[in-house]
Coordinates of C-alpha atoms in Angstrom, one line a residue:
X1 CA -14.7 -21.4 13.1
X2 CA -12.6 -18.7 11.8
X3 CA -11.3 -19.2 8.3
X4 CA -8.1 -17.1 9.0
X5 CA -7.0 -18.8 12.1
X6 CA -3.5 -19.7 13.5
X7 CA -2.7 -21.9 16.6
X8 CA -0.1 -21.5 19.2
X9 CA 2.5 -23.7 17.4
X10 CA 2.7 -21.3 14.3
X11 CA 2.3 -18.1 16.6
X12 CA 5.3 -18.9 18.8
X13 CA 7.5 -19.9 16.0
X14 CA 8.8 -16.5 14.6
X15 CA 10.0 -18.0 11.4
X16 CA 6.5 -18.7 10.5
X17 CA 4.6 -15.9 12.2
X18 CA 6.8 -12.8 11.3
X19 CA 6.2 -13.2 7.4
X20 CA 2.5 -12.9 8.0
X21 CA 1.1 -9.5 8.1
X22 CA -2.1 -7.8 9.2
X23 CA -3.6 -4.6 7.4
X24 CA -6.5 -2.4 8.6
X25 CA -7.4 0.8 6.9
X26 CA -9.9 3.6 7.7
X27 CA -11.0 4.2 4.0
X28 CA -9.6 7.7 4.0
X29 CA -5.7 7.0 3.6
X30 CA -4.8 6.0 7.3
X31 CA -3.9 2.5 8.1
X32 CA -2.6 0.2 10.9
X33 CA -0.1 -2.6 9.9
X34 CA 2.0 -5.1 11.7
X35 CA 2.8 -8.8 11.8
X36 CA 0.4 -11.3 13.5
X37 CA 2.5 -11.3 16.5
X38 CA 2.7 -7.4 16.7
X39 CA 6.4 -7.3 15.8
X40 CA 6.9 -4.4 13.4
X41 CA 9.3 -5.8 10.5
X42 CA 9.0 -2.8 8.2
X43 CA 9.4 1.0 8.5
X44 CA 5.9 1.3 7.1
X45 CA 4.5 -0.7 10.0
X46 CA 2.8 1.1 12.9
X47 CA -0.3 0.9 15.0
X48 CA -1.5 4.3 13.7
X49 CA -0.3 5.6 10.5
X50 CA -1.9 8.7 9.1
X51 CA -1.6 11.3 6.4
X52 CA -0.4 14.7 7.5
X53 CA -1.1 16.9 4.6
X54 CA 0.2 19.9 6.4
X55 CA 3.6 18.4 6.3
X56 CA 3.7 16.5 2.9
X57 CA 2.3 13.9 0.7
X58 CA 3.4 11.0 2.7
X59 CA 1.9 8.8 5.5
X60 CA 3.2 9.2 9.1
X61 CA 3.9 6.7 11.9
X62 CA 2.5 8.4 15.0
X63 CA 2.1 5.4 17.4
X64 CA 4.5 2.6 16.5
X65 CA 3.1 -0.1 18.9
X66 CA 1.5 -0.5 22.3
X67 CA 3.0 -3.1 24.8
X68 CA 0.4 -4.5 27.2
X69 CA 1.9 -5.9 30.4
X70 CA -0.1 -8.3 32.8
X71 CA 0.8 -8.1 36.4
X72 CA -0.1 -10.7 39.0
X73 CA 1.3 -11.2 42.6
X74 CA 4.0 -8.6 41.8
X75 CA 5.2 -10.5 38.8
X76 CA 5.0 -8.6 35.4
X77 CA 4.6 -10.4 31.9
X78 CA 5.2 -8.2 29.1
X79 CA 3.3 -9.2 26.0
X80 CA 5.0 -7.0 23.5
X81 CA 7.6 -8.1 21.0
X82 CA 10.2 -6.1 19.2
X83 CA 13.4 -6.9 17.1
X84 CA 16.7 -5.5 18.0
X85 CA 20.1 -5.5 16.6
X86 CA 21.9 -8.8 16.4
X87 CA 18.8 -11.2 16.1
X88 CA 17.7 -10.2 19.5
X89 CA 13.9 -10.3 20.2
X90 CA 12.5 -8.6 23.3
X91 CA 10.4 -8.9 25.5
X92 CA 9.2 -12.1 23.7
X93 CA 5.5 -11.7 24.4
X94 CA 4.6 -14.0 21.5
X95 CA 5.4 -17.0 23.7
X96 CA 2.1 -16.2 25.6
X97 CA -0.1 -16.4 22.4
X98 CA -2.4 -19.2 22.3
X99 CA -4.3 -18.4 19.1
X100 CA -5.0 -15.7 16.5
X101 CA -7.8 -15.0 14.1
X102 CA -8.8 -12.5 11.7
X103 CA -12.6 -13.0 11.3
X104 CA -14.2 -9.7 11.7
X105 CA -11.3 -8.1 13.4
X106 CA -7.9 -9.4 14.4
X107 CA -8.0 -11.0 17.5
X108 CA -5.3 -12.3 19.7
X109 CA -5.7 -14.7 22.8
X110 CA -2.9 -14.6 25.5
X111 CA -2.5 -17.0 28.4
X112 CA -0.3 -16.2 31.2
X113 CA -0.5 -18.6 33.9
X114 CA -4.2 -18.6 34.9
X115 CA -4.7 -15.3 33.2
X116 CA -6.4 -15.3 29.7
X117 CA -6.4 -12.0 28.0
X118 CA -8.3 -11.3 24.5
X119 CA -7.1 -8.4 22.4
X120 CA -9.3 -7.2 19.5
X121 CA -8.3 -4.3 17.1
X122 CA -10.4 -2.2 14.8
X123 CA -9.8 0.9 12.8
X124 CA -12.5 3.3 12.9
X125 CA -14.1 3.9 9.5
X126 CA -13.3 7.4 8.1
X127 CA -11.6 8.6 11.3
X128 CA -7.9 8.6 12.1
X129 CA -8.5 6.4 15.1
X130 CA -7.4 2.9 16.1
X131 CA -9.4 1.0 18.9
X132 CA -8.1 -1.9 20.9
X133 CA -10.3 -3.9 23.2
X134 CA -8.7 -6.1 25.9
X135 CA -10.9 -8.4 27.8
X136 CA -9.9 -10.3 30.8
X137 CA -11.4 -13.8 29.9
X138 CA -10.0 -15.5 33.0
X139 CA -8.1 -14.7 36.1
X140 CA -7.7 -16.3 39.4
X141 CA -6.4 -13.4 41.4
X142 CA -6.2 -9.7 41.3
X143 CA -4.8 -8.4 38.0
X144 CA -3.3 -5.1 36.8
X145 CA -2.6 -4.0 33.3
X146 CA 0.2 -1.7 32.2
X147 CA 0.5 -0.2 28.6
X148 CA 3.7 1.3 27.2
X149 CA 3.2 3.4 24.1
X150 CA 6.1 3.5 21.4
X151 CA 6.1 6.7 19.6
X152 CA 7.7 7.6 16.2
X153 CA 6.2 10.7 14.7
X154 CA 8.0 10.3 11.3
X155 CA 7.4 9.7 7.8
X156 CA 6.9 6.2 6.6
X157 CA 9.9 6.8 4.4
X158 CA 12.1 7.9 7.3
X159 CA 13.5 6.7 10.7
X160 CA 13.5 8.5 14.1
X161 CA 16.6 8.5 16.3
X162 CA 17.2 9.7 19.9
X163 CA 17.2 13.5 19.8
X164 CA 17.1 16.5 22.0
X165 CA 14.4 18.3 19.7
X166 CA 11.6 15.8 20.5
X167 CA 9.2 17.3 22.9
X168 CA 8.6 15.4 26.2
X169 CA 5.5 17.5 27.0
X170 CA 2.1 15.9 27.5
X171 CA -1.4 17.0 28.7
X172 CA -3.9 15.1 30.7
X173 CA -7.0 14.6 28.8
X174 CA -10.1 12.5 29.7
X175 CA -8.7 8.9 30.9
X176 CA -5.4 9.5 29.1
X177 CA -2.8 12.0 27.6
X178 CA -2.2 13.9 24.4
X179 CA 1.5 14.6 23.1
X180 CA 3.3 15.8 20.2
X181 CA 6.8 15.1 19.6
X182 CA 7.5 17.6 16.8
X183 CA 6.2 20.9 15.5
X184 CA 3.9 20.7 12.3
X185 CA 2.6 17.3 13.6
X186 CA -1.1 16.9 15.0
X187 CA -1.4 15.9 18.7
X188 CA -1.6 12.1 19.5
X189 CA -4.5 11.5 21.9
X190 CA -4.2 8.1 23.8
X191 CA -7.2 7.4 25.9
X192 CA -8.9 4.5 27.8
X193 CA -12.4 3.6 28.6
X194 CA -11.5 3.3 32.1
X195 CA -9.8 5.7 34.8
X196 CA -6.1 5.0 34.9
X197 CA -2.8 6.3 36.2
X198 CA -0.2 7.5 33.8
X199 CA 3.4 7.4 35.1
X200 CA 5.6 9.8 33.2
X201 CA 8.8 7.8 32.7
X202 CA 10.4 9.1 29.3
X203 CA 12.8 6.7 27.7
X204 CA 14.2 6.0 24.2
X205 CA 14.4 2.4 23.2
X206 CA 17.3 2.3 21.0
X207 CA 18.3 0.0 18.2
X208 CA 15.0 -1.4 17.0
X209 CA 15.5 -3.2 13.7
X210 CA 13.2 -3.9 10.6
X211 CA 14.1 -7.2 8.8
X212 CA 12.1 -6.4 5.7
X213 CA 14.0 -3.1 5.2
X214 CA 17.2 -5.0 5.4
X215 CA 16.1 -7.6 2.8
X216 CA 15.1 -4.5 0.6
X217 CA 18.7 -3.0 0.8
X218 CA 17.7 -0.1 3.0
X219 CA 18.7 1.2 6.3
X220 CA 16.7 -0.6 9.0
X221 CA 17.4 0.6 12.4
X222 CA 15.7 3.4 14.5
X223 CA 15.0 4.5 18.1
X224 CA 11.4 5.0 19.5
X225 CA 10.4 7.2 22.3
X226 CA 8.3 5.9 25.2
X227 CA 6.9 8.7 27.4
X228 CA 5.8 6.3 30.2
X229 CA 3.1 3.9 30.9
X230 CA -0.6 3.7 31.8
X231 CA -1.7 1.4 34.7
X232 CA -5.1 0.1 35.6
X233 CA -6.6 -2.8 37.5
X234 CA -8.9 -5.2 35.7
X235 CA -11.5 -7.7 36.7
X236 CA -12.4 -11.1 35.5
X237 CA -15.0 -10.7 32.4
X238 CA -14.0 -6.9 32.1
X239 CA -13.3 -5.1 28.9
X240 CA -11.2 -1.9 28.5
X241 CA -11.0 0.0 25.2
X242 CA -7.9 2.0 24.3
X243 CA -8.2 4.8 21.7
X244 CA -5.3 6.3 19.7
X245 CA -6.3 9.3 17.5
X246 CA -5.4 12.7 16.3
X247 CA -8.5 14.0 18.1
X248 CA -9.9 13.7 21.5
X249 CA -12.8 11.7 22.2
X250 CA -15.2 11.2 25.2
X251 CA -14.0 8.0 26.8
X252 CA -17.5 7.2 28.3
X253 CA -18.5 6.1 24.6
X254 CA -15.5 4.3 23.8
X255 CA -17.0 0.7 24.4
X256 CA -20.2 1.7 22.5
X257 CA -18.1 2.9 19.5
X258 CA -16.1 -0.3 19.4
X259 CA -19.2 -2.5 19.4
X260 CA -20.7 0.0 16.5
X261 CA -17.4 -0.6 14.4
X262 CA -17.3 -4.4 15.3
X263 CA -20.9 -4.9 13.9
X264 CA -20.1 -2.9 10.8
X265 CA -17.4 -5.5 9.9
X266 CA -18.3 -8.5 7.6
X267 CA -16.8 -11.7 8.6
X268 CA -13.8 -13.0 6.6
X269 CA -14.9 -16.6 6.6
X270 CA -14.2 -17.6 2.7
X271 CA -11.7 -16.6 0.1
X272 CA -14.3 -14.5 -1.6
X273 CA -15.3 -12.5 1.5
X274 CA -11.6 -12.0 2.3
X275 CA -11.3 -10.4 -1.1
X276 CA -14.2 -8.3 -0.6
X277 CA -12.8 -7.0 2.7
X278 CA -9.5 -6.3 0.7
X279 CA -11.4 -4.6 -2.1
X280 CA -12.8 -2.2 0.5
X281 CA -9.3 -1.3 2.2
X282 CA -8.4 0.3 -1.1
X283 CA -11.1 2.8 -1.0
X284 CA -10.1 6.5 0.0
X285 CA -12.8 9.2 0.7
X286 CA -11.4 12.7 1.3
X287 CA -12.8 15.3 3.7
X288 CA -14.2 17.1 0.4
X289 CA -16.0 13.7 -0.4
X290 CA -13.9 12.8 -3.5
X291 CA -13.5 9.1 -3.9
X292 CA -10.4 7.1 -4.9
X293 CA -8.9 3.6 -5.4
X294 CA -5.4 3.6 -3.7
X295 CA -3.2 1.5 -5.9
X296 CA -1.9 -0.6 -2.9
X297 CA -0.7 -0.7 0.8
X298 CA 1.5 0.4 2.4
X299 CA 3.2 2.9 0.0
X300 CA 1.1 3.5 -3.1
X301 CA -1.2 6.5 -3.8
X302 CA -3.9 6.6 -6.2
X303 CA -2.5 6.1 -9.8
X304 CA -4.7 6.7 -12.8
X305 CA -3.9 3.6 -14.7
X306 CA -4.3 1.4 -11.7
X307 CA -7.5 2.8 -10.7
X308 CA -9.2 2.2 -14.1
X309 CA -7.8 -1.3 -14.3
X310 CA -9.0 -2.2 -10.7
X311 CA -12.2 -0.4 -10.6
X312 CA -14.4 -3.0 -12.1
X313 CA -13.3 -5.8 -10.0
X314 CA -13.4 -3.9 -6.9
X315 CA -16.8 -2.6 -7.4
X316 CA -19.0 -4.1 -10.1
X317 CA -17.9 -7.8 -9.6
X318 CA -19.0 -7.5 -5.8
X319 CA -22.2 -5.6 -6.9
X320 CA -21.2 -2.2 -5.6
X321 CA -22.1 -0.1 -8.6
X322 CA -22.6 2.7 -6.6
X323 CA -19.0 3.1 -5.6
X324 CA -17.9 2.7 -9.2
X325 CA -20.0 5.7 -10.0
X326 CA -18.5 7.7 -7.1
X327 CA -15.0 6.9 -8.0
X328 CA -15.7 7.6 -11.7
X329 CA -17.0 11.0 -10.7
X330 CA -13.8 12.0 -9.3
X331 CA -11.9 10.6 -12.0
X332 CA -13.9 12.0 -14.7
X333 CA -13.1 15.6 -13.2
X334 CA -9.4 14.8 -13.2
X335 CA -9.4 13.3 -16.7
X336 CA -11.2 16.4 -18.0
X337 CA -8.8 18.7 -16.7
X338 CA -5.8 16.9 -18.0
X339 CA -7.6 16.8 -21.5
X340 CA -8.3 20.5 -21.2
X341 CA -4.6 21.3 -20.1
X342 CA -5.6 22.5 -16.6
X343 CA -3.8 21.6 -13.4
X344 CA -5.5 18.7 -11.8
X345 CA -7.5 19.5 -8.6
X346 CA -7.8 15.8 -7.7
X347 CA -5.3 13.6 -6.1
X348 CA -4.7 11.2 -9.1
X349 CA -1.1 10.7 -10.1
X350 CA 0.1 9.5 -13.5
X351 CA -2.8 10.9 -15.4
X352 CA -0.5 11.8 -18.3
X353 CA 0.4 8.2 -19.1
X354 CA -0.8 7.5 -22.6
X355 CA -2.7 4.3 -21.9
X356 CA -4.8 6.0 -19.1
X357 CA -7.8 7.1 -21.3
X358 CA -7.8 3.6 -23.0
X359 CA -8.2 1.9 -19.6
X360 CA -10.8 4.4 -18.6
X361 CA -12.9 3.4 -21.5
X362 CA -12.4 -0.2 -20.8
X363 CA -13.6 0.3 -17.2
X364 CA -16.6 2.1 -18.5
X365 CA -17.3 -0.8 -21.0
X366 CA -17.3 -3.0 -17.8
X367 CA -19.8 -0.9 -16.4
X368 CA -22.2 -0.9 -19.4
X369 CA -22.2 -4.7 -19.1
X370 CA -23.3 -4.6 -15.5
X371 CA -25.6 -1.7 -15.6
X372 CA -26.9 -1.6 -19.0
X373 CA -25.8 0.6 -22.2
X374 CA -28.7 3.2 -21.6
X375 CA -27.5 3.8 -18.0
X376 CA -23.7 4.0 -19.1
X377 CA -24.6 6.5 -21.8
X378 CA -26.5 8.7 -19.5
X379 CA -23.5 8.7 -17.3
X380 CA -20.5 8.4 -19.4
X381 CA -21.5 8.8 -23.2
X382 CA -20.2 12.5 -23.2
X383 CA -17.0 11.4 -21.6
X384 CA -16.4 8.6 -24.0
X385 CA -17.0 10.9 -27.1
X386 CA -14.6 13.4 -25.5
X387 CA -11.8 10.8 -24.9
X388 CA -12.0 9.6 -28.6
X389 CA -12.0 13.1 -29.9
X390 CA -9.0 14.0 -27.9
X391 CA -7.0 11.1 -29.2
X392 CA -8.1 11.7 -32.7
X393 CA -7.2 15.2 -32.7
X394 CA -3.6 14.6 -31.7
X395 CA -3.9 16.4 -28.5
X396 CA -2.6 13.9 -26.2
X397 CA 1.4 14.8 -25.5
X398 CA 2.7 11.3 -25.8
X399 CA 0.0 9.4 -28.0
X400 CA -0.5 9.8 -31.6
X401 CA -3.0 8.2 -34.0
X402 CA -0.9 7.3 -37.1
X403 CA -2.2 7.0 -40.7
X404 CA -1.8 3.3 -40.3
X405 CA -4.8 3.3 -37.8
X406 CA -2.5 2.4 -34.8
X407 CA -1.5 4.3 -31.8
X408 CA 2.1 5.4 -31.5
X409 CA 3.8 6.4 -28.1
X410 CA 7.4 7.5 -27.7
X411 CA 8.7 5.5 -24.6
X412 CA 12.5 5.5 -25.4
X413 CA 13.5 7.9 -22.5
X414 CA 10.3 7.6 -20.3
X415 CA 8.5 4.7 -18.9
X416 CA 5.2 5.3 -20.2
X417 CA 3.5 1.7 -19.9
X418 CA 2.6 -0.2 -16.8
X419 CA 6.2 -1.6 -17.0
X420 CA 7.4 1.5 -15.3
X421 CA 10.7 0.6 -13.6
X422 CA 13.5 2.8 -14.2
X423 CA 17.3 2.6 -13.4
X424 CA 19.6 5.6 -13.8
X425 CA 16.8 7.7 -15.1
X426 CA 16.1 5.5 -18.0
X427 CA 13.3 2.9 -18.4
X428 CA 14.4 -0.5 -17.7
X429 CA 12.1 -2.0 -20.4
X430 CA 11.9 1.0 -22.9
X431 CA 8.6 -0.1 -24.7
X432 CA 8.2 2.5 -27.4
X433 CA 6.4 2.8 -30.7
X434 CA 3.3 0.6 -31.6
X435 CA 2.8 -1.1 -28.0
X436 CA 0.6 -4.1 -28.2
X437 CA -1.7 -3.6 -25.3
X438 CA -2.3 0.0 -26.3
X439 CA -3.5 -0.9 -29.7
X440 CA -5.4 -4.0 -28.5
X441 CA -7.3 -1.6 -26.2
X442 CA -7.6 1.0 -28.9
X443 CA -9.4 -1.6 -31.1
X444 CA -11.7 -2.6 -28.3
X445 CA -12.6 0.8 -27.3
X446 CA -13.5 1.9 -30.7
X447 CA -15.8 -1.2 -31.2
X448 CA -17.3 -0.4 -28.0
X449 CA -18.0 3.1 -28.9
X450 CA -19.4 2.0 -32.2
X451 CA -21.8 -0.2 -30.3
X452 CA -22.8 2.7 -27.8
X453 CA -23.4 5.1 -30.8
X454 CA -25.6 2.7 -32.5
X455 CA -27.4 2.2 -29.1
X456 CA -27.9 5.9 -29.0
X457 CA -29.2 6.1 -32.6
X458 CA -26.1 7.9 -34.1
X459 CA -25.4 5.8 -37.1
X460 CA -23.0 8.1 -38.6
X461 CA -20.8 8.2 -35.4
X462 CA -20.9 4.4 -35.1
X463 CA -20.0 4.0 -38.8
X464 CA -17.0 6.4 -38.2
X465 CA -15.8 4.3 -35.2
X466 CA -16.3 1.1 -37.2
X467 CA -14.2 2.6 -40.1
X468 CA -11.3 3.4 -37.5
X469 CA -11.6 -0.1 -35.9
X470 CA -11.3 -1.9 -39.2
X471 CA -8.3 0.1 -40.2
X472 CA -6.7 -0.7 -36.8
X473 CA -7.5 -4.3 -37.1
X474 CA -5.8 -4.7 -40.4
X475 CA -2.7 -2.9 -39.4
X476 CA -2.6 -4.7 -35.9
X477 CA -2.4 -8.2 -37.3
X478 CA 0.2 -7.1 -40.0
X479 CA 2.3 -5.2 -37.4
X480 CA 2.3 -7.5 -34.3
X481 CA 1.6 -11.1 -35.6
X482 CA 4.6 -13.1 -36.1
X483 CA 5.3 -16.5 -37.6
X484 CA 5.5 -18.3 -34.4
X485 CA 2.0 -17.5 -33.3
X486 CA 2.5 -14.8 -30.7
X487 CA 2.5 -11.1 -30.7
X488 CA 5.7 -8.6 -30.7
X489 CA 5.5 -6.6 -27.5
X490 CA 6.3 -3.5 -29.5
X491 CA 7.4 -2.3 -32.8
X492 CA 9.0 0.8 -33.4
X493 CA 10.2 1.3 -37.1
X494 CA 12.9 -1.3 -37.8
X495 CA 13.0 -2.2 -33.9
X496 CA 10.9 -5.3 -33.3
X497 CA 10.7 -6.8 -29.7
X498 CA 10.6 -10.5 -30.0
X499 CA 10.4 -11.0 -26.3
X500 CA 7.6 -13.2 -25.1
X501 CA 5.6 -10.8 -22.6
X502 CA 2.2 -11.1 -21.1
X503 CA 1.0 -7.9 -22.6
X504 CA -0.3 -9.6 -25.6
X505 CA -2.8 -11.6 -23.6
X506 CA -5.2 -8.4 -23.7
X507 CA -5.7 -8.9 -27.5
X508 CA -7.1 -12.3 -26.8
X509 CA -9.2 -11.2 -23.7
X510 CA -10.8 -8.1 -24.5
X511 CA -14.5 -8.3 -25.7
X512 CA -13.5 -6.9 -29.1
X513 CA -10.3 -8.5 -30.4
X514 CA -8.4 -7.7 -33.5
X515 CA -7.4 -11.4 -33.9
X516 CA -9.5 -14.4 -35.1
X517 CA -10.2 -17.4 -33.2
X518 CA -7.0 -19.2 -34.6
X519 CA -4.8 -16.4 -33.8
X520 CA -6.3 -15.8 -30.2
X521 CA -5.5 -19.5 -29.6
X522 CA -2.0 -19.1 -30.6
X523 CA -1.3 -16.2 -28.3
X524 CA -3.2 -18.1 -25.3
X525 CA -1.0 -21.1 -26.1
X526 CA 2.3 -19.2 -26.0
X527 CA 1.3 -17.6 -22.7
X528 CA 0.4 -21.0 -21.1
X529 CA 3.7 -22.5 -22.2
X530 CA 6.1 -19.8 -21.3
X531 CA 4.3 -17.3 -19.1
X532 CA 1.9 -19.1 -16.8
X533 CA 2.5 -19.8 -13.0
X534 CA 0.3 -20.6 -10.2
X535 CA 0.4 -16.8 -9.4
X536 CA -0.5 -15.2 -12.6
X537 CA 1.6 -14.5 -15.8
X538 CA 5.3 -13.8 -15.8
X539 CA 6.4 -10.6 -17.3
X540 CA 8.9 -12.2 -19.4
X541 CA 9.4 -15.7 -20.6
X542 CA 12.3 -17.8 -19.3
X543 CA 13.2 -18.4 -22.9
X544 CA 13.8 -14.6 -23.5
X545 CA 17.0 -12.7 -22.9
X546 CA 17.4 -10.9 -19.7
X547 CA 14.9 -13.2 -17.6
X548 CA 15.4 -12.3 -14.0
X549 CA 12.4 -13.9 -11.9
X550 CA 13.5 -13.1 -8.4
X551 CA 12.5 -9.7 -7.0
X552 CA 15.0 -9.7 -4.3
X553 CA 18.0 -7.6 -3.1
X554 CA 18.7 -3.8 -3.3
X555 CA 16.4 -1.3 -5.0
X556 CA 18.7 -1.4 -8.1
X557 CA 18.5 -5.2 -8.2
X558 CA 14.7 -5.2 -7.7
X559 CA 14.2 -2.4 -10.5
X560 CA 16.1 -4.6 -13.1
X561 CA 14.0 -7.6 -12.0
X562 CA 10.7 -5.8 -11.6
X563 CA 9.3 -6.6 -15.2
X564 CA 11.9 -9.2 -16.3
X565 CA 10.2 -12.4 -15.2
X566 CA 8.2 -11.7 -12.0
X567 CA 4.6 -13.0 -11.9
X568 CA 1.4 -10.8 -11.8
X569 CA -1.9 -12.0 -10.8
X570 CA -3.7 -9.2 -12.6
X571 CA -2.4 -10.2 -16.0
X572 CA -3.4 -13.9 -14.9
X573 CA -7.2 -12.5 -14.7
X574 CA -7.0 -11.3 -18.3
X575 CA -5.3 -14.8 -19.3
X576 CA -8.1 -16.5 -17.5
X577 CA -10.7 -14.5 -19.3
X578 CA -9.3 -15.4 -22.6
X579 CA -9.3 -19.0 -21.6
X580 CA -13.1 -19.0 -20.8
X581 CA -13.8 -17.2 -24.0
X582 CA -12.0 -19.4 -26.1
X583 CA -12.7 -22.8 -24.4
X584 CA -16.0 -22.0 -22.4
X585 CA -17.0 -24.6 -19.7
X586 CA -14.2 -27.1 -20.6
X587 CA -11.6 -24.7 -18.9
X588 CA -13.9 -24.3 -15.7
X589 CA -11.7 -26.8 -13.6
X590 CA -8.5 -25.3 -14.9
X591 CA -9.6 -21.6 -13.7
X592 CA -10.7 -23.2 -10.4
X593 CA -7.2 -24.5 -9.9
X594 CA -5.7 -21.2 -10.7
X595 CA -7.8 -19.6 -8.0
X596 CA -6.8 -22.1 -5.5
X597 CA -3.2 -20.9 -6.0
X598 CA -4.4 -17.4 -5.1
X599 CA -6.4 -18.6 -2.2
X600 CA -3.2 -20.2 -0.7
X601 CA -1.5 -16.9 -0.7
X602 CA -3.9 -14.9 1.4
X603 CA -2.7 -17.1 4.4
X604 CA 1.0 -16.6 3.9
X605 CA 1.6 -12.8 3.1
X606 CA -0.7 -10.2 4.2
X607 CA -3.8 -11.9 5.8
X608 CA -6.9 -11.8 3.4
X609 CA -5.3 -10.0 0.4
X610 CA -2.8 -10.3 -2.3
X611 CA 0.6 -8.9 -2.8
X612 CA 2.1 -6.7 -5.6
X613 CA 3.8 -9.5 -7.4
X614 CA 5.5 -12.9 -7.1
X615 CA 8.9 -14.4 -8.0
X616 CA 8.5 -16.1 -11.4
X617 CA 10.3 -19.2 -10.3
X618 CA 9.1 -21.7 -7.5
X619 CA 8.3 -21.3 -4.8
X620 CA 6.7 -18.1 -6.2
X621 CA 7.3 -16.1 -3.1
X622 CA 5.0 -13.0 -2.6
X623 CA 6.9 -9.6 -2.9
X624 CA 6.5 -5.8 -3.0
X625 CA 3.5 -4.0 -1.7
X626 CA 1.6 -6.4 0.8
X627 CA -1.7 -5.4 -0.8
X628 CA -2.2 -4.6 -4.4
X629 CA -5.5 -3.4 -5.8
X630 CA -5.1 -4.5 -9.5
X631 CA -4.4 -8.1 -8.4
X632 CA -7.3 -8.2 -5.9
X633 CA -9.5 -6.8 -8.5
X634 CA -8.9 -9.2 -11.3
X635 CA -9.1 -12.2 -9.2
X636 CA -12.7 -10.9 -8.0
X637 CA -13.5 -10.3 -11.8
X638 CA -12.3 -13.9 -12.7
X639 CA -14.4 -15.3 -9.9
X640 CA -17.5 -13.3 -11.3
X641 CA -16.7 -14.9 -14.7
X642 CA -16.3 -18.1 -13.5
X643 CA -19.7 -18.0 -11.9
X644 CA -21.4 -16.9 -15.2
X645 CA -19.7 -19.6 -17.3
X646 CA -20.9 -22.3 -14.7
X647 CA -24.5 -21.4 -15.5

């Protein structure tokens, strides 16, 4: 039985089905995304959404949706579903759905009278091609299928509207057509595995509405162009495969291709296997064979900090060390280019953020634990020394090693930490000076490098790192620890931030901590009392000024709430790691209960994955990006830690 399965009662109730989304990616930057009833509710939704580097750096919706229609005895039953202005849904094809499951691939079963039609969707790996297989499971009389493609040809950040500039031209290709609405775009090839008739009936469907954009305070209406429809007969037991792509394909091989792609998919039959599938979706391999981790879907690119934080959980925790090395090869190139003051030749954003090199060392530290110190030294020993030398020499534009032994970064006018929301060009949370997680990472990284230098028989280098770490430790406790047992979030001269925030948890969770056991316990206890939710740690305590836990409303309202009380699973991962290190097996059942809170979520938001953040107050609704790399990574890493502490 499928793990991610929904019956007719839920599927036909739009209040329950529309919030549930399905994401498929090709591991090269393209994706397909909609709701489980195939009603697009975001401008980012689409059946084929691809990067068009010739135009810009955005993804573009080429094929918005494909509406199938079943015809028997002259009666047509349209299985599509669209939302129009005024809470109008048409043509209400969801009422024919009998079940939906997302085991290997998203599969929908429709029943129209005596007709039972199964639809299966797969995105071909490393190709901009979506494949849909329609199988007529049962029918008692002659059956015909029609398919109407809804075209957008627009950026995911924009909308399309009826206009005279859109080209209506099309060309016949093998069992289908190709068309391109605007100059600069690639042609869209829509083909079937079976001979069919294309009826050219150009028409603009006006006033489609996307409720998720309304919720986010954006424009939410657009028009979509339908060039006509494809028509073909189908017999009981027969399967027809549809392909939409930016390149033509020989249709005689479509059925074999679908089977091949289907066989390559792993079953999502458990929480763990769902997360592995989600982990693979963040992968991005370019044509030049560079490898990246995308920060999330549907709107994030590869961000340096996110990539280093997510990399161990998305690779090492699922025994995929080889992909860690491939991503690090690309990242190392970019990091060295940045440290040498050269333009970046790789597509990694925000490399200039001051904590990026610190997180890079942390990621390599996790690799050393997995692959062994000698293997780590062989691959990354030189890079580790280069990063520390770069910071020590004061070459980083926004990160300075002070005489006190702590790192200083100026964030008054620019968002320099992961709490990066801005309003009116200014950081909403202007964290500046001695920042708590920067210095916790710095201490941990120094101790780690000292151990690596000792492993490599360089005692003088090891001693130097140990001396830097000793200096940092003394200053860290004096600077950040207050009389209430928790850590200041940042200290900048006379400015001390008393807010209770989750960033201090890193000082208790990292392998090398500047805190003693009692001090770590104090930090964990405060996080437990004031920040812990079933969905991770709040970004701000309810007792602190400015608490704003609901990530809703306009862009401005959401910017002010983004890090002011919302809950983040990736921070929960470090919290649970700290708990296990402090309390060992006595906290196993507690950690398992926290994992159950995340497992509940993979049925309710985007199936099989975790969203970007959650409201900080009950019912802790998932918000933001529908699939977020750091969250999936830290839950996977926690599950790995859980198994280690069990045995």
